[in-house]
PDB file of C-alpha atoms in Angstrom:
ATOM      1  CA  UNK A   1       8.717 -10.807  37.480  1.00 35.00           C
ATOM      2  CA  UNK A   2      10.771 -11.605  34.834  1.00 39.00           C
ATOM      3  CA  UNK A   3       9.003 -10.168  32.318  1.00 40.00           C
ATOM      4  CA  UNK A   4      10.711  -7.316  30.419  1.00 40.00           C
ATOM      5  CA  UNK A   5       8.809  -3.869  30.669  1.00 40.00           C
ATOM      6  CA  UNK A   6       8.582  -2.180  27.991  1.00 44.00           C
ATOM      7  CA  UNK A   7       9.539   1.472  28.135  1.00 41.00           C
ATOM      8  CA  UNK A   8       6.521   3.747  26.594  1.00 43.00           C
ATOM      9  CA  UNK A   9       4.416   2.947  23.889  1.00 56.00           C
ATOM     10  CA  UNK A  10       5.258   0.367  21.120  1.00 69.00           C
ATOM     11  CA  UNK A  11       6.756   1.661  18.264  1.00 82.00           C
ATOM     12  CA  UNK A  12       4.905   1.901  14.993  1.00 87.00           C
ATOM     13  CA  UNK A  13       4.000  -1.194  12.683  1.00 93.00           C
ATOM     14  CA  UNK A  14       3.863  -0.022   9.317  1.00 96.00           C
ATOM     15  CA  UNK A  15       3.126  -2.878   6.761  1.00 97.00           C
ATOM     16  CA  UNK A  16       2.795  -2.828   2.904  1.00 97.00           C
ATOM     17  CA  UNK A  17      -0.658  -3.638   1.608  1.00 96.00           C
ATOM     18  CA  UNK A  18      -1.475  -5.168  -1.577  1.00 95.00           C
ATOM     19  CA  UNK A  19      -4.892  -5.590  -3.429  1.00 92.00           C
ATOM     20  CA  UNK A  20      -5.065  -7.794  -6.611  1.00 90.00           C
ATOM     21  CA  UNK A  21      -5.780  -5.674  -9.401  1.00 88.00           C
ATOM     22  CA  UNK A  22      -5.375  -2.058  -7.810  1.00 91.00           C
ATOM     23  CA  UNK A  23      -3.093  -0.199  -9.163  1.00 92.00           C
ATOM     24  CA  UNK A  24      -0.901   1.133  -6.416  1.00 95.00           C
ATOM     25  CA  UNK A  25      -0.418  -0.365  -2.486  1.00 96.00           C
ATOM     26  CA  UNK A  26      -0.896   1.760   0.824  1.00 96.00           C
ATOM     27  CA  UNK A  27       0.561   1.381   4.172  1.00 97.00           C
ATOM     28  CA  UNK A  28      -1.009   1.056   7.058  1.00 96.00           C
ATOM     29  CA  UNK A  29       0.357   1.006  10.649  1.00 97.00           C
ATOM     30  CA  UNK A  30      -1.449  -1.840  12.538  1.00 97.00           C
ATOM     31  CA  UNK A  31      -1.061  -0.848  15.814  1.00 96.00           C
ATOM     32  CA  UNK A  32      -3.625   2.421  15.280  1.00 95.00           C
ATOM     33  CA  UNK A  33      -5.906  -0.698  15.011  1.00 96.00           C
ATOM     34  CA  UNK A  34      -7.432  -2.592  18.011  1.00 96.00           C
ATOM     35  CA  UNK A  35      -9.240  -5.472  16.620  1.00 95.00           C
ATOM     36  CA  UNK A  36      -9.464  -7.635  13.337  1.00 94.00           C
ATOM     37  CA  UNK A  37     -12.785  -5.717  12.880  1.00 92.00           C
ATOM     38  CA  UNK A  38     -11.104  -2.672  13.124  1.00 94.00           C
ATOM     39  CA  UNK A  39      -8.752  -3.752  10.500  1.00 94.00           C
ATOM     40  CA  UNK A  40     -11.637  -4.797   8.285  1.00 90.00           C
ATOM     41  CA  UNK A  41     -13.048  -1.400   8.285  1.00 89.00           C
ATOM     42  CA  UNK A  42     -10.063   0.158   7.125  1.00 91.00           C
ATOM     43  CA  UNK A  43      -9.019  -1.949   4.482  1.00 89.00           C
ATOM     44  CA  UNK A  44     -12.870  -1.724   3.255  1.00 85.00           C
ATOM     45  CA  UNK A  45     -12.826   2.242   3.317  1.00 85.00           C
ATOM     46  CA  UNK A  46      -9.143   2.207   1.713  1.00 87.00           C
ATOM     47  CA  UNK A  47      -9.957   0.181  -1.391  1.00 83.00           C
ATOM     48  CA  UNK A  48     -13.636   0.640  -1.691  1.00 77.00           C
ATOM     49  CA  UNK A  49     -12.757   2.802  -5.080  1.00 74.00           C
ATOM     50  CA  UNK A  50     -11.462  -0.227  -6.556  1.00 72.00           C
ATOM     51  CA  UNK A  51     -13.738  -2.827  -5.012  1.00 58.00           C
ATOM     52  CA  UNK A  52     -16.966  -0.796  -6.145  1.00 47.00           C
ATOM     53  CA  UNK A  53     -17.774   1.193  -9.361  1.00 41.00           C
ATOM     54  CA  UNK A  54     -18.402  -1.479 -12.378  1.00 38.00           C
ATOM     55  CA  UNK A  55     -18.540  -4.629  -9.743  1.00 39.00           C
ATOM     56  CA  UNK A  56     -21.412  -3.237  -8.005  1.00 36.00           C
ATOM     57  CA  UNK A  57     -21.547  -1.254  -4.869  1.00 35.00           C
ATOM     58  CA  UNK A  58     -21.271  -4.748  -2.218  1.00 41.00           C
ATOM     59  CA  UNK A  59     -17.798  -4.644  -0.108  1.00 42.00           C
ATOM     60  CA  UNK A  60     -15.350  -6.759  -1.744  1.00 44.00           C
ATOM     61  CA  UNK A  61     -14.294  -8.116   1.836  1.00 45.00           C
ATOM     62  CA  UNK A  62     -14.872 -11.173   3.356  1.00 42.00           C
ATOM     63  CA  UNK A  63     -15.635 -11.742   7.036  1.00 43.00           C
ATOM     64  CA  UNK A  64     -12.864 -12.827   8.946  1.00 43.00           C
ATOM     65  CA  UNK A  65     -14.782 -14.542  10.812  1.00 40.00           C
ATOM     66  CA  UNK A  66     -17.079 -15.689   8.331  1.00 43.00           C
ATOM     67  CA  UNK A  67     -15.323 -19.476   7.264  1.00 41.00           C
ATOM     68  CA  UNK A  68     -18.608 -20.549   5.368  1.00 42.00           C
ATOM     69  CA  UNK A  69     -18.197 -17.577   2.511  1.00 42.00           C
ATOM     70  CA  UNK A  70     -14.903 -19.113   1.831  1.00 39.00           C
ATOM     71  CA  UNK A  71     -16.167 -22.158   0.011  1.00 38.00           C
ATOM     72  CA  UNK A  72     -17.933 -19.598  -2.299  1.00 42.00           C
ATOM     73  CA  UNK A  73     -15.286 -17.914  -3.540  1.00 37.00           C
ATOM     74  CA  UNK A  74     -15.263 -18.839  -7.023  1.00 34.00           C
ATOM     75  CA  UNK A  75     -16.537 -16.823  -9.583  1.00 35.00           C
ATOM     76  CA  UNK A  76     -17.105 -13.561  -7.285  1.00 45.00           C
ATOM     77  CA  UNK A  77     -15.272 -10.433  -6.681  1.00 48.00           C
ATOM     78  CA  UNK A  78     -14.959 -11.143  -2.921  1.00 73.00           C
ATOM     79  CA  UNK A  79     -11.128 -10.747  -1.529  1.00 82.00           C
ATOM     80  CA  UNK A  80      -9.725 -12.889   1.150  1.00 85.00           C
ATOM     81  CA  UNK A  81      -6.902 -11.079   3.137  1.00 89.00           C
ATOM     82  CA  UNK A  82      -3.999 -12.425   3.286  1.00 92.00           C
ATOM     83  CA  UNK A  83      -0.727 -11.692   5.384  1.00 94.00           C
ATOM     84  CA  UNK A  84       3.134 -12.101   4.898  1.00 95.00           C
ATOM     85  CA  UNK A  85       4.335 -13.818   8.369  1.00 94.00           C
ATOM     86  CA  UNK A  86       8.057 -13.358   9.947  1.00 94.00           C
ATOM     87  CA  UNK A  87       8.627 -17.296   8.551  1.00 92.00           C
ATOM     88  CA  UNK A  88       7.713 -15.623   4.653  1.00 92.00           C
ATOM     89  CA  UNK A  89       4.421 -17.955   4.673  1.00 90.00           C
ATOM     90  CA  UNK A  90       0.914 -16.376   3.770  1.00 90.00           C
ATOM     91  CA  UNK A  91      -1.681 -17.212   5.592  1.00 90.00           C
ATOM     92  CA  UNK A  92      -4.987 -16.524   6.219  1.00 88.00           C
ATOM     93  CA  UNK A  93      -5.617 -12.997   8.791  1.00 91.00           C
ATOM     94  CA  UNK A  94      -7.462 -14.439  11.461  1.00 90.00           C
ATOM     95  CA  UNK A  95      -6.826 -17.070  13.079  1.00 89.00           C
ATOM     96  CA  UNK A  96      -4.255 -16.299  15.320  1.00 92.00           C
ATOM     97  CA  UNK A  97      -4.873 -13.600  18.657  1.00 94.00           C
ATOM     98  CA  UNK A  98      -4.705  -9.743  17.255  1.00 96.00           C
ATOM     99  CA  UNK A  99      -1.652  -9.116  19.355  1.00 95.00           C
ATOM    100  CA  UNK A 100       0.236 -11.899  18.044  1.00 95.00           C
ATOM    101  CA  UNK A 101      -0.668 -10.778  14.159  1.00 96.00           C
ATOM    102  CA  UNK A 102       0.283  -7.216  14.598  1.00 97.00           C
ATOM    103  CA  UNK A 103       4.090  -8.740  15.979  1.00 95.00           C
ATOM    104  CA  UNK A 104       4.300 -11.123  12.931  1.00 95.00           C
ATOM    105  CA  UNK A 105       2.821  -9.335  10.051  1.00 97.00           C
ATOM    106  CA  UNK A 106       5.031  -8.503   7.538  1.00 97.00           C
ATOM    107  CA  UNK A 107       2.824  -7.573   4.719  1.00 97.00           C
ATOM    108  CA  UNK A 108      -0.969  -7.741   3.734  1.00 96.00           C
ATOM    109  CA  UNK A 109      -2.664  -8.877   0.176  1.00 94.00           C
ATOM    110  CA  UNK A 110      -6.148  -8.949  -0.476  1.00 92.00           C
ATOM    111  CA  UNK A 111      -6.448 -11.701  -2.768  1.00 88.00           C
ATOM    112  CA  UNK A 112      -9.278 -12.226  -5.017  1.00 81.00           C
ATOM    113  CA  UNK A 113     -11.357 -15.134  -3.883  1.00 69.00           C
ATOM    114  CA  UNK A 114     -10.380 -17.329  -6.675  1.00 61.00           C
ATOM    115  CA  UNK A 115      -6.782 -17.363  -6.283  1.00 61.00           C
ATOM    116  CA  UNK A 116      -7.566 -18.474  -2.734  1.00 62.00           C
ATOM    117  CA  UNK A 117     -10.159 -21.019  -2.748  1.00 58.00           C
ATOM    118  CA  UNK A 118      -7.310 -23.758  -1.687  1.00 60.00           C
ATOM    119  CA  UNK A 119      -7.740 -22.213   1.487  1.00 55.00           C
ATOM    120  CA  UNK A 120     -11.412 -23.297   2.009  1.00 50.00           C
ATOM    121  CA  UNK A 121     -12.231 -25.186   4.921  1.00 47.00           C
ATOM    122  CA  UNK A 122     -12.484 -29.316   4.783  1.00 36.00           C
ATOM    123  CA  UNK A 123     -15.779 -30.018   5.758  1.00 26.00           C
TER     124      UNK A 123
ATOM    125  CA  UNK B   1      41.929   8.206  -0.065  1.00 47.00           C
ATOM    126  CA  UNK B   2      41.045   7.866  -3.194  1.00 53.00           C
ATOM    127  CA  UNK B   3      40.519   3.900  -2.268  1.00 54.00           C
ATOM    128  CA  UNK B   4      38.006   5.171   0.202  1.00 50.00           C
ATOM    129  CA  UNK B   5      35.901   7.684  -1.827  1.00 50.00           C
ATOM    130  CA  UNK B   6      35.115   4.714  -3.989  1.00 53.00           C
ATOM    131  CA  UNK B   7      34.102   2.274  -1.263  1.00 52.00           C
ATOM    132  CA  UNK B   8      31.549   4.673  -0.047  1.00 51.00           C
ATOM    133  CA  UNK B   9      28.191   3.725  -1.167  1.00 52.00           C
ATOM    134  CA  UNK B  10      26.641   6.240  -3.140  1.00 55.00           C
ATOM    135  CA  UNK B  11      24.193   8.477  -1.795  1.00 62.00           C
ATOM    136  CA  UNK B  12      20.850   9.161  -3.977  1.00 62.00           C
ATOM    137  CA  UNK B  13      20.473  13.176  -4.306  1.00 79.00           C
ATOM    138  CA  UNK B  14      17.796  13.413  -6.943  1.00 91.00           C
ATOM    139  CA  UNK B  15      14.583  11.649  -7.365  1.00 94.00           C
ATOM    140  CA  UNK B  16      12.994  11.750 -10.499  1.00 93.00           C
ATOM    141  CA  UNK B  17       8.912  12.904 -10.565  1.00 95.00           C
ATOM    142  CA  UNK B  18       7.329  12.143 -13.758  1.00 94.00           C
ATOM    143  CA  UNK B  19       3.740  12.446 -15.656  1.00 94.00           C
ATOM    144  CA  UNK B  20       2.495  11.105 -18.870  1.00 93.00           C
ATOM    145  CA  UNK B  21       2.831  13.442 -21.178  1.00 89.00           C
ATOM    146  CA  UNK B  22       4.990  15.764 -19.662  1.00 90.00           C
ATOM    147  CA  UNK B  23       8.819  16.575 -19.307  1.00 90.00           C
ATOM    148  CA  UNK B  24      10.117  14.566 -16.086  1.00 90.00           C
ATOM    149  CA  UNK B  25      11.795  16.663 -13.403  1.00 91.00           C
ATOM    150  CA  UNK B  26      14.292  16.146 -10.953  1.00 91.00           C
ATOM    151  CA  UNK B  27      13.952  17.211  -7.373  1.00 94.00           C
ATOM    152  CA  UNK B  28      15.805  16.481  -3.957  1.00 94.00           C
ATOM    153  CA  UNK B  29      13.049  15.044  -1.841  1.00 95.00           C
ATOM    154  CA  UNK B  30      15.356  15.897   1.435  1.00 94.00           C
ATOM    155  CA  UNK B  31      14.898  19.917   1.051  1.00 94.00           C
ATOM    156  CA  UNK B  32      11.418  19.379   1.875  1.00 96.00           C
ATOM    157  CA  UNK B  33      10.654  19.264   5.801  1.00 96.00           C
ATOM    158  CA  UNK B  34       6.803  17.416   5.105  1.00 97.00           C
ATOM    159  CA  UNK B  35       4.363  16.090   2.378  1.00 97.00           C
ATOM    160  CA  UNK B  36       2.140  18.754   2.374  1.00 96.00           C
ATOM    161  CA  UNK B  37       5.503  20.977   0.918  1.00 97.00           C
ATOM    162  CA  UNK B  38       6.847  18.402  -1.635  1.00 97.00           C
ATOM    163  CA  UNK B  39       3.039  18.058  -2.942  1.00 97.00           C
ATOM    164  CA  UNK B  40       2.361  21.732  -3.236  1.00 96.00           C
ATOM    165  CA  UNK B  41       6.345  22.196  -5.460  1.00 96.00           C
ATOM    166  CA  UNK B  42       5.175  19.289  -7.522  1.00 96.00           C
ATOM    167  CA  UNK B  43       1.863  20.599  -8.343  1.00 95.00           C
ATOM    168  CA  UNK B  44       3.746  23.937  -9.128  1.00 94.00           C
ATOM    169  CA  UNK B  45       6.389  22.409 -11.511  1.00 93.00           C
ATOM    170  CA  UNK B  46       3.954  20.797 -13.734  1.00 93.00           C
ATOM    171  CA  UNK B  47       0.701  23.346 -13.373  1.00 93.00           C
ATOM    172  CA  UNK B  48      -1.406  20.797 -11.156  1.00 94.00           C
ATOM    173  CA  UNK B  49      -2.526  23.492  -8.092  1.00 93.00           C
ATOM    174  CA  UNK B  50      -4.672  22.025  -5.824  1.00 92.00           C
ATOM    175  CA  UNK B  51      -4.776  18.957  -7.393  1.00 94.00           C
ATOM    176  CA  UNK B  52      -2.561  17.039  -5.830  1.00 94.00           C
ATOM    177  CA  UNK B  53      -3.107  18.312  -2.085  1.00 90.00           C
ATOM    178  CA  UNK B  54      -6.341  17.702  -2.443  1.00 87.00           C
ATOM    179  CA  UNK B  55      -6.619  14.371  -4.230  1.00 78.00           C
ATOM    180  CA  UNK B  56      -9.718  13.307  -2.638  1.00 79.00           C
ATOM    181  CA  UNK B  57     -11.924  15.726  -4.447  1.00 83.00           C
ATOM    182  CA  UNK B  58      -9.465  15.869  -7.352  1.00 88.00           C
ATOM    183  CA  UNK B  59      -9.248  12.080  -7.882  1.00 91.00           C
ATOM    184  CA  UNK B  60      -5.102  12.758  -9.018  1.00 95.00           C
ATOM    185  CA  UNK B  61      -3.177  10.670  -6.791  1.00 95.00           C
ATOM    186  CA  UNK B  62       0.307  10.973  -6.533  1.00 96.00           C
ATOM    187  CA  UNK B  63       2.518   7.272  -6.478  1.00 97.00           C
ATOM    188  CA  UNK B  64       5.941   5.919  -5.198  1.00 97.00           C
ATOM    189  CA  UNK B  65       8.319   3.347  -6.288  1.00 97.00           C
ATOM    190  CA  UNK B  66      10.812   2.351  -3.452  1.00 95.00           C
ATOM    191  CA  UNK B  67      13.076  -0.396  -3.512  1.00 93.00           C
ATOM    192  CA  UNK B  68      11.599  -3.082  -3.687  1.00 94.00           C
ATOM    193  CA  UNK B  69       9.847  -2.340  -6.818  1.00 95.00           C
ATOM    194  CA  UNK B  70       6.470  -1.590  -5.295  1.00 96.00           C
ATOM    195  CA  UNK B  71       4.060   1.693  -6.179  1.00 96.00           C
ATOM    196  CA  UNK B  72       2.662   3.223  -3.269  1.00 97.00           C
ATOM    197  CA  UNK B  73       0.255   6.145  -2.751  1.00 96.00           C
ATOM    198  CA  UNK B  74       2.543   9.185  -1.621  1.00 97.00           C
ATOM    199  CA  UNK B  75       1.257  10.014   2.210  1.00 96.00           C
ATOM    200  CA  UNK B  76       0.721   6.871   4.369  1.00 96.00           C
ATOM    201  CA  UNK B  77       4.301   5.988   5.704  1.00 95.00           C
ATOM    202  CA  UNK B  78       6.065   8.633   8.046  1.00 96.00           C
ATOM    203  CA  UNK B  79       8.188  10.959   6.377  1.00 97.00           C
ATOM    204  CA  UNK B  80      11.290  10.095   7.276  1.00 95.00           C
ATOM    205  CA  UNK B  81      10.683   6.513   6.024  1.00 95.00           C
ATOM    206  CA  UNK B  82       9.485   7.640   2.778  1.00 96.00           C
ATOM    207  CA  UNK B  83      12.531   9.475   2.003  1.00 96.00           C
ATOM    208  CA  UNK B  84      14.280   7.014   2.619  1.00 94.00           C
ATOM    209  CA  UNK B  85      12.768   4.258   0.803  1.00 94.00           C
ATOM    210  CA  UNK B  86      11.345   6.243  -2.526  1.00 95.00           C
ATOM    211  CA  UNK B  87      13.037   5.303  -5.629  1.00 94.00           C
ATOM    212  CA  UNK B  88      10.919   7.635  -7.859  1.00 95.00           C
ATOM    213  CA  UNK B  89       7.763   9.598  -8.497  1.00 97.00           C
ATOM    214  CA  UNK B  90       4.283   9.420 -10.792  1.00 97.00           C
ATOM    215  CA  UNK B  91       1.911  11.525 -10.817  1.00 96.00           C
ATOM    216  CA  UNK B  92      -0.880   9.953 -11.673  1.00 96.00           C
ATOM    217  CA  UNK B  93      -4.766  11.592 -13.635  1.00 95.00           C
ATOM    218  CA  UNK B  94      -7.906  10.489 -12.597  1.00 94.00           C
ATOM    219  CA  UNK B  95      -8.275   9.044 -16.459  1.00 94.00           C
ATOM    220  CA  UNK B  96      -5.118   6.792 -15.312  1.00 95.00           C
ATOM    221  CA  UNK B  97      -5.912   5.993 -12.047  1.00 93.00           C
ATOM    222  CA  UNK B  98      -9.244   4.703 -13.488  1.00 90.00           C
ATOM    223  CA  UNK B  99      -7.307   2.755 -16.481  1.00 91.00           C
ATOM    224  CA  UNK B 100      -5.150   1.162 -14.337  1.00 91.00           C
ATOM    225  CA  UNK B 101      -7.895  -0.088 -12.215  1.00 88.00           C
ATOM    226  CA  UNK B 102      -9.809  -1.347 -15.393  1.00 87.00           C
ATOM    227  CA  UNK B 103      -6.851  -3.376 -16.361  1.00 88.00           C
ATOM    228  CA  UNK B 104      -5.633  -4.836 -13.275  1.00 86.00           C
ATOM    229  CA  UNK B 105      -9.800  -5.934 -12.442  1.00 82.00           C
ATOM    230  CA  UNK B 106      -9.544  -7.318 -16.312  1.00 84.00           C
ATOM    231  CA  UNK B 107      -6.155  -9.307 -15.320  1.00 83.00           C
ATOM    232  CA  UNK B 108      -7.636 -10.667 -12.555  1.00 80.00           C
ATOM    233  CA  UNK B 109     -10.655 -12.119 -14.456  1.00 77.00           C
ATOM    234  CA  UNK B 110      -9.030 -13.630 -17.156  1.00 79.00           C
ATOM    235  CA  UNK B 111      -6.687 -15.440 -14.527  1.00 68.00           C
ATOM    236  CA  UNK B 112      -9.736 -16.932 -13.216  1.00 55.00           C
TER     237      UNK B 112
END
């Protein structure tokens, strides 16, 4: 009862994203988006003319949910997504509930796999 | 008075659009009520119809810098937000668009 209602529908989230090696950003607003797989899907659809062509036709995403893929990172033309937080950290999209990342994300990069290996699980 | 004019943060008028090769041009981006008008005068100051409202089939895309030194695609934010955060114009040919992407992939590489 002493939560705050909120009057209407949330206001937009527009964020900045970034992929490595494109040569412009977009913006997306995250709250069209329901789920991390939803999110996926755009991003995918977005960049696929710079994640396909010369690198061969595979999506250049990795599965958010997928931990194994990222200890094999190095050496392939996957990119791990990345996101700007409220503190300024980046950290990994994923691990946190949906409703909590669209509230702190400040900004999205899809790094290329390489650049983010330290980010690999410890066994 | 006088005092106060200068204290007044200056207020952008003109943003500059500009393509390789070509003369720049200067336009106010707050005459036009939408994107679908400020894409069409573009494309009619430098002899690009069609082109840039349909970019898709085209493969021109037409890029922002704002303020914090980014490019972004013209289109995504609302608006009112882009006028108020674009800092200039490119336009930008599929033969660029294609360059830049070349570059930026071969970046990438050689940093791994």
């Amino acid at each position: 009862s002493c939560q705050k209602s909120s009057g209407g529908p949330e206001a937009a989230a527009f964020v900045k994203v970034s992929m490595d090696g494109a040569p412009y950003l977009r913006k997306i607003d995250l709250r069209m988006y329901k789920s991390y797989d939803e999110l996926s899907n755009a991003l995918s659809n977005m960049f696929s003319s710079f994640t396909m062509g010369k690198h061969g036709g595979e999506e250049g995403m990795i599965d958010f949910m997928n931990e194994r893929k990222l200890m094999d990172l190095v050496n392939s033309w996957d990119y791990v997504p990345s996101y700007e937080d409220k503190d300024g950290d980046w950290m990994l999209v994923g691990d946190v509930p949906w409703p909590m990342f669209v509230d702190t994300c400040k900004r999205l990069r899809l790094m290329k796999g390489s650049d983010a290996i330290g980010l690999a699980p410890r066994a | 008075s006088s005092w106060q004019k200068i204290a007044t943060p200056r207020v952008r008028t003109y943003t500059k659009v500009q393509k390789t090769g070509s003369v720049g041009r200067s336009i106010d981006v707050t005459s036009f009520k939408d994107y679908e008008e400020l894409k069409s005068a573009i494309e009619c100051m430098f002899g690009l119809e069609g082109l840039l409202t349909h970019p898709q089939s085209s493969g021109w895309k037409l890029v922002y810098v704002d303020y914090e030194s980014d490019v972004l695609l013209v289109g995504d934010d609302p608006w009112e937000e882009f006028v108020g955060c674009v800092r200039c114009i490119r336009i930008l040919s599929p033969t660029e668009v294609q360059q830049m992407s070349e570059e930026g992939m071969k970046l990438l590489n050689s940093a791994g």
